[in-house]
PDB file of C-alpha atoms in Angstrom:
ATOM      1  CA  UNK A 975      -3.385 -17.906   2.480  1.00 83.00           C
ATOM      2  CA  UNK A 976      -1.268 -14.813   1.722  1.00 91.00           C
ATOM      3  CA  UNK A 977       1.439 -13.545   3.964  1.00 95.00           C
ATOM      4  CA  UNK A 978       2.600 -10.008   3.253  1.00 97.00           C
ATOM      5  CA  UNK A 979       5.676  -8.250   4.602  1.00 97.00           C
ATOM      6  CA  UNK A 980       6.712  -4.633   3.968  1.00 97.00           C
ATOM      7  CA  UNK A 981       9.934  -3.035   4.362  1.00 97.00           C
ATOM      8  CA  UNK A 982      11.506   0.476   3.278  1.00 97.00           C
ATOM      9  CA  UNK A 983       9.816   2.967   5.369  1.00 96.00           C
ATOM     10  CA  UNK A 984      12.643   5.217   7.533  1.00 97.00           C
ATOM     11  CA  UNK A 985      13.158   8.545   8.486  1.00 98.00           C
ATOM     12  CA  UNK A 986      13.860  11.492   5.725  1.00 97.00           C
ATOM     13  CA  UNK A 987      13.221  15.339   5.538  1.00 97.00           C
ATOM     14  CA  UNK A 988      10.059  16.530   3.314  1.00 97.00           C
ATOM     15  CA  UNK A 989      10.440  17.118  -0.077  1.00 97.00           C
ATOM     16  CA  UNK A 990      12.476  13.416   0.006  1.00 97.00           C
ATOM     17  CA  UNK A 991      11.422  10.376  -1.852  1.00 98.00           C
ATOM     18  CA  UNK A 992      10.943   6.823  -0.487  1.00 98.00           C
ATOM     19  CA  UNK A 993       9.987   3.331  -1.774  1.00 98.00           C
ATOM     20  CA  UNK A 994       8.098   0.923   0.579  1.00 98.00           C
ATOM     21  CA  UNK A 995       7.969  -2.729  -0.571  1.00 98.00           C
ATOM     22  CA  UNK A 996       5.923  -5.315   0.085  1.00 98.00           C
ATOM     23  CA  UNK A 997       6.837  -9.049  -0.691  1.00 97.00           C
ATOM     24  CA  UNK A 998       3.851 -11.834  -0.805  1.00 96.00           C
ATOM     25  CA  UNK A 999       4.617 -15.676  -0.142  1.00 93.00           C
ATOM     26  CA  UNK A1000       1.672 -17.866  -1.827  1.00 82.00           C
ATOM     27  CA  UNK A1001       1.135 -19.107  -5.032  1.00 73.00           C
ATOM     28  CA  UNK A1002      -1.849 -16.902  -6.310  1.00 84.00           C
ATOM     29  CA  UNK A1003      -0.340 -13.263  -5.792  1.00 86.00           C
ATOM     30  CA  UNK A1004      -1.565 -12.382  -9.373  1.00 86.00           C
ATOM     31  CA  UNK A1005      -5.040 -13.023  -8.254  1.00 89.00           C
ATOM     32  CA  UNK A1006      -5.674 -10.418  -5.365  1.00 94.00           C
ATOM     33  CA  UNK A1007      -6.580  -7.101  -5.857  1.00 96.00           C
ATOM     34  CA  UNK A1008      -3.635  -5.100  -3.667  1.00 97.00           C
ATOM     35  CA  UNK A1009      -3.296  -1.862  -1.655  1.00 98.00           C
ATOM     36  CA  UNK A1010      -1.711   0.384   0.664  1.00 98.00           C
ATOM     37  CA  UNK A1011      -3.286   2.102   3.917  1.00 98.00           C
ATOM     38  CA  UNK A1012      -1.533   4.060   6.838  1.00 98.00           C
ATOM     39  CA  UNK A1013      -2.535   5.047  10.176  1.00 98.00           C
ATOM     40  CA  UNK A1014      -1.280   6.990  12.645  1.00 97.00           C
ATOM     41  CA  UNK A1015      -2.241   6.897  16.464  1.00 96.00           C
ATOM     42  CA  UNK A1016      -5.624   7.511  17.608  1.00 96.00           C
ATOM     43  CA  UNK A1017      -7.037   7.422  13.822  1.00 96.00           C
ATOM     44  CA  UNK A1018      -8.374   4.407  11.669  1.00 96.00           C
ATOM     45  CA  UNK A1019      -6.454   3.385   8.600  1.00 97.00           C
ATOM     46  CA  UNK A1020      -6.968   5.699   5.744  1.00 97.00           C
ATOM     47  CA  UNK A1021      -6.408   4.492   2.052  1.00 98.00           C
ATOM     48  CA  UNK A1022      -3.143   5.549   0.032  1.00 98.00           C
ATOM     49  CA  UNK A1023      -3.616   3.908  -3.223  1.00 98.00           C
ATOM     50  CA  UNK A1024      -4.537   0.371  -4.788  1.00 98.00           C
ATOM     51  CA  UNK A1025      -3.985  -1.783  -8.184  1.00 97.00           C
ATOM     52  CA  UNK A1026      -5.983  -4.020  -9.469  1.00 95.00           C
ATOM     53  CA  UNK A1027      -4.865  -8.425  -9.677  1.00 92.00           C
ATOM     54  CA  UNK A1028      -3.195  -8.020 -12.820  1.00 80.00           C
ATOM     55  CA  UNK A1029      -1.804  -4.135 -12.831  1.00 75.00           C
ATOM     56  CA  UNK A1030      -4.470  -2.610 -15.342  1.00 82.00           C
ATOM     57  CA  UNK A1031      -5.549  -0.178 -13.004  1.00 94.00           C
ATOM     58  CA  UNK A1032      -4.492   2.278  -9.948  1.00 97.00           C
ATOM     59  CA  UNK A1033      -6.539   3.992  -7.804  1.00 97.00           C
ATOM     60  CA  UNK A1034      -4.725   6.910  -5.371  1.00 98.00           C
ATOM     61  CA  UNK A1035      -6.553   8.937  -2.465  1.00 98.00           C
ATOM     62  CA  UNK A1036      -6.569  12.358  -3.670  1.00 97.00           C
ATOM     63  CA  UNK A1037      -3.837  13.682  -1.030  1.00 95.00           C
ATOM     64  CA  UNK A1038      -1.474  11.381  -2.502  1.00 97.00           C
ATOM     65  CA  UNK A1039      -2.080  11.602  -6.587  1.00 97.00           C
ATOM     66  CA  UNK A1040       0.517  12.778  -8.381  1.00 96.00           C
ATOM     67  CA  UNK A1041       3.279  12.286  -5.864  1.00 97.00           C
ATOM     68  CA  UNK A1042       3.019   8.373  -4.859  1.00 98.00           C
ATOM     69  CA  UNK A1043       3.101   5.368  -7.509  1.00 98.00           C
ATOM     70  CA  UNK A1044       1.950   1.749  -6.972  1.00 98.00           C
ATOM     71  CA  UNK A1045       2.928  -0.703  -9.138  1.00 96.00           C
ATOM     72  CA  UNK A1046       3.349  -4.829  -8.809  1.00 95.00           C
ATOM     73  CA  UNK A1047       5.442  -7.307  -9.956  1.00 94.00           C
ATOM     74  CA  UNK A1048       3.802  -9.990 -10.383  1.00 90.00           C
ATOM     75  CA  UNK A1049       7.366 -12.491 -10.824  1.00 91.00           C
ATOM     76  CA  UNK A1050       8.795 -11.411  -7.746  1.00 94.00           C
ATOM     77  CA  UNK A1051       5.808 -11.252  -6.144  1.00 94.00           C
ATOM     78  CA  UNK A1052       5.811  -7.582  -4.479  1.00 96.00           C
ATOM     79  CA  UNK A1053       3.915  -4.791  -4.352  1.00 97.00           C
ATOM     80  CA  UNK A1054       5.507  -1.434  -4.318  1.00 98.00           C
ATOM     81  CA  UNK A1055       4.996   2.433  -3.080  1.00 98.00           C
ATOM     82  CA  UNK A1056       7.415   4.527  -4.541  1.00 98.00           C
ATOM     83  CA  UNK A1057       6.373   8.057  -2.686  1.00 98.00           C
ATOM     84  CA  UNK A1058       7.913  11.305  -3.871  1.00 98.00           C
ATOM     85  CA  UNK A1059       7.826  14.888  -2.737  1.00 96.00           C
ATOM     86  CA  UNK A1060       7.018  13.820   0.913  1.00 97.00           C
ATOM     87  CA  UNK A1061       5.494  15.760   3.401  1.00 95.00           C
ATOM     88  CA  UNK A1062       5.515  16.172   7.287  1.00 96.00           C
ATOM     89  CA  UNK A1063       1.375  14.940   6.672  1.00 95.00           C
ATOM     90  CA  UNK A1064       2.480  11.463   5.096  1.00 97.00           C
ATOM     91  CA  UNK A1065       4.000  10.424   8.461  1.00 98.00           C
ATOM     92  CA  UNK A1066       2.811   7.082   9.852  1.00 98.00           C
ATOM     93  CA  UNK A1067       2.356   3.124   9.874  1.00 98.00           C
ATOM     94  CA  UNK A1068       1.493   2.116   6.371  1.00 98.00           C
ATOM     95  CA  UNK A1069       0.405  -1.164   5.527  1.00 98.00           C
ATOM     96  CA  UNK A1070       0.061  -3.770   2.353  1.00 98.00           C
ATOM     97  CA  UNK A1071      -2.951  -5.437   2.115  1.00 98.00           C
ATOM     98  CA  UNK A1072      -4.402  -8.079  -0.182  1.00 96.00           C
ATOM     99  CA  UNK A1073      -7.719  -8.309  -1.289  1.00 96.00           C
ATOM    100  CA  UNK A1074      -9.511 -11.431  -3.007  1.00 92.00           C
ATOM    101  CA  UNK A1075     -11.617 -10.007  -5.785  1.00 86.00           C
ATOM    102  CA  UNK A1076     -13.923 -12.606  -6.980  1.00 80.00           C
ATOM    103  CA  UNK A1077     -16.604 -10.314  -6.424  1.00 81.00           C
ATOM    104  CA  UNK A1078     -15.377  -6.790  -7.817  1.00 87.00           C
ATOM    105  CA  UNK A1079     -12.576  -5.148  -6.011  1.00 92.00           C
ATOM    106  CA  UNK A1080     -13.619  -2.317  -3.437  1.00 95.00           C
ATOM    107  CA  UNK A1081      -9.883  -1.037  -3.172  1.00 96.00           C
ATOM    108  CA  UNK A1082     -10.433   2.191  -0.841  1.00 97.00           C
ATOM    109  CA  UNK A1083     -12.261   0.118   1.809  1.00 97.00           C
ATOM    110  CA  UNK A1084     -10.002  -0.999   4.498  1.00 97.00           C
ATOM    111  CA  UNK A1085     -12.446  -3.816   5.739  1.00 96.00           C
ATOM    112  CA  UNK A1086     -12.661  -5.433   2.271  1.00 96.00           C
ATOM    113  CA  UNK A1087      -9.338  -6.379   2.363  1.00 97.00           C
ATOM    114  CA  UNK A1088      -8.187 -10.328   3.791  1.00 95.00           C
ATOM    115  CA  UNK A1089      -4.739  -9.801   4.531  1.00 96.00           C
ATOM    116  CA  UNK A1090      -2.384  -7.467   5.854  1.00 97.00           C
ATOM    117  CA  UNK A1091       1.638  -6.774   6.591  1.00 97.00           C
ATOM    118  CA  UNK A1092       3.059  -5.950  10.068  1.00 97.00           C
ATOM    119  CA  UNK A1093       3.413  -2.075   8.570  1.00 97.00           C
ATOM    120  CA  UNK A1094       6.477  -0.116   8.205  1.00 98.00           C
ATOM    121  CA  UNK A1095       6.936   3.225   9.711  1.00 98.00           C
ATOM    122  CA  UNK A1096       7.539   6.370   7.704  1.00 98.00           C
ATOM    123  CA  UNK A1097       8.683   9.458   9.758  1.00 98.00           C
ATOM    124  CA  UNK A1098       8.817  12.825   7.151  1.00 98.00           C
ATOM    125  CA  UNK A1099      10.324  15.833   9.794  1.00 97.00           C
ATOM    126  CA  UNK A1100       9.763  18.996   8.173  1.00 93.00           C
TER     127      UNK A1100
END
């Protein structure tokens, strides 16, 4: 069982930077594949970005490359969005998720995923 909560999302001007967290209770954090998702009303989650169990590899959606990082770390056991250069377009509920990856890790796919946050708002007024 993995619990996830995220925290850091607010309200700031495009062209500002933010950095969501996400902290993990359970003792096997290094072994799920992890990601990030937002939604925003009316519209099904949409991926942001993902790293793999141990941090080898990130994977962004192609809106978001080159101005969002993910990393993880792994003592602390939290997951992290730092998002630069945002945009009125990034606004909405994004979300931490954990995915159990004994069987490859399909990080864009919203339903492969076992465990998600409450989501944390981000609000970017132009």
């Amino acid at each position: 069982q993995v619990q996830l909560v995220e925290s850091g999302g607010g309200l700031v001007q495009a062209g500002d930077s933010l950095s969501l967290s996400c902290a993990a209770s359970g003792r096997t954090f290094s072994s799920y594949g992890m990601g990030w998702f937002r939604q925003t009303p009316g519209e099904d989650r949409e991926f942001v970005a993902a790293i793999s169990p141990v941090g080898g590899s990130t994977y962004y959606a192609a809106s978001v490359k080159g101005r969002f990082t993910i990393f993880r770390e792994t003592a602390k056991k939290t997951l992290y969005l730092q998002m630069n250069s945002l945009y009125p377009e990034a606004t909405a509920v994004y979300y931490c998720a954990a995915q159990a990856t004994y069987n490859g890790f399909s990080y864009d796919r919203a339903n492969a995923y076992n465990y998600w946050g409450q989501g944390t708002q981000v609000t970017v007024s132009s």
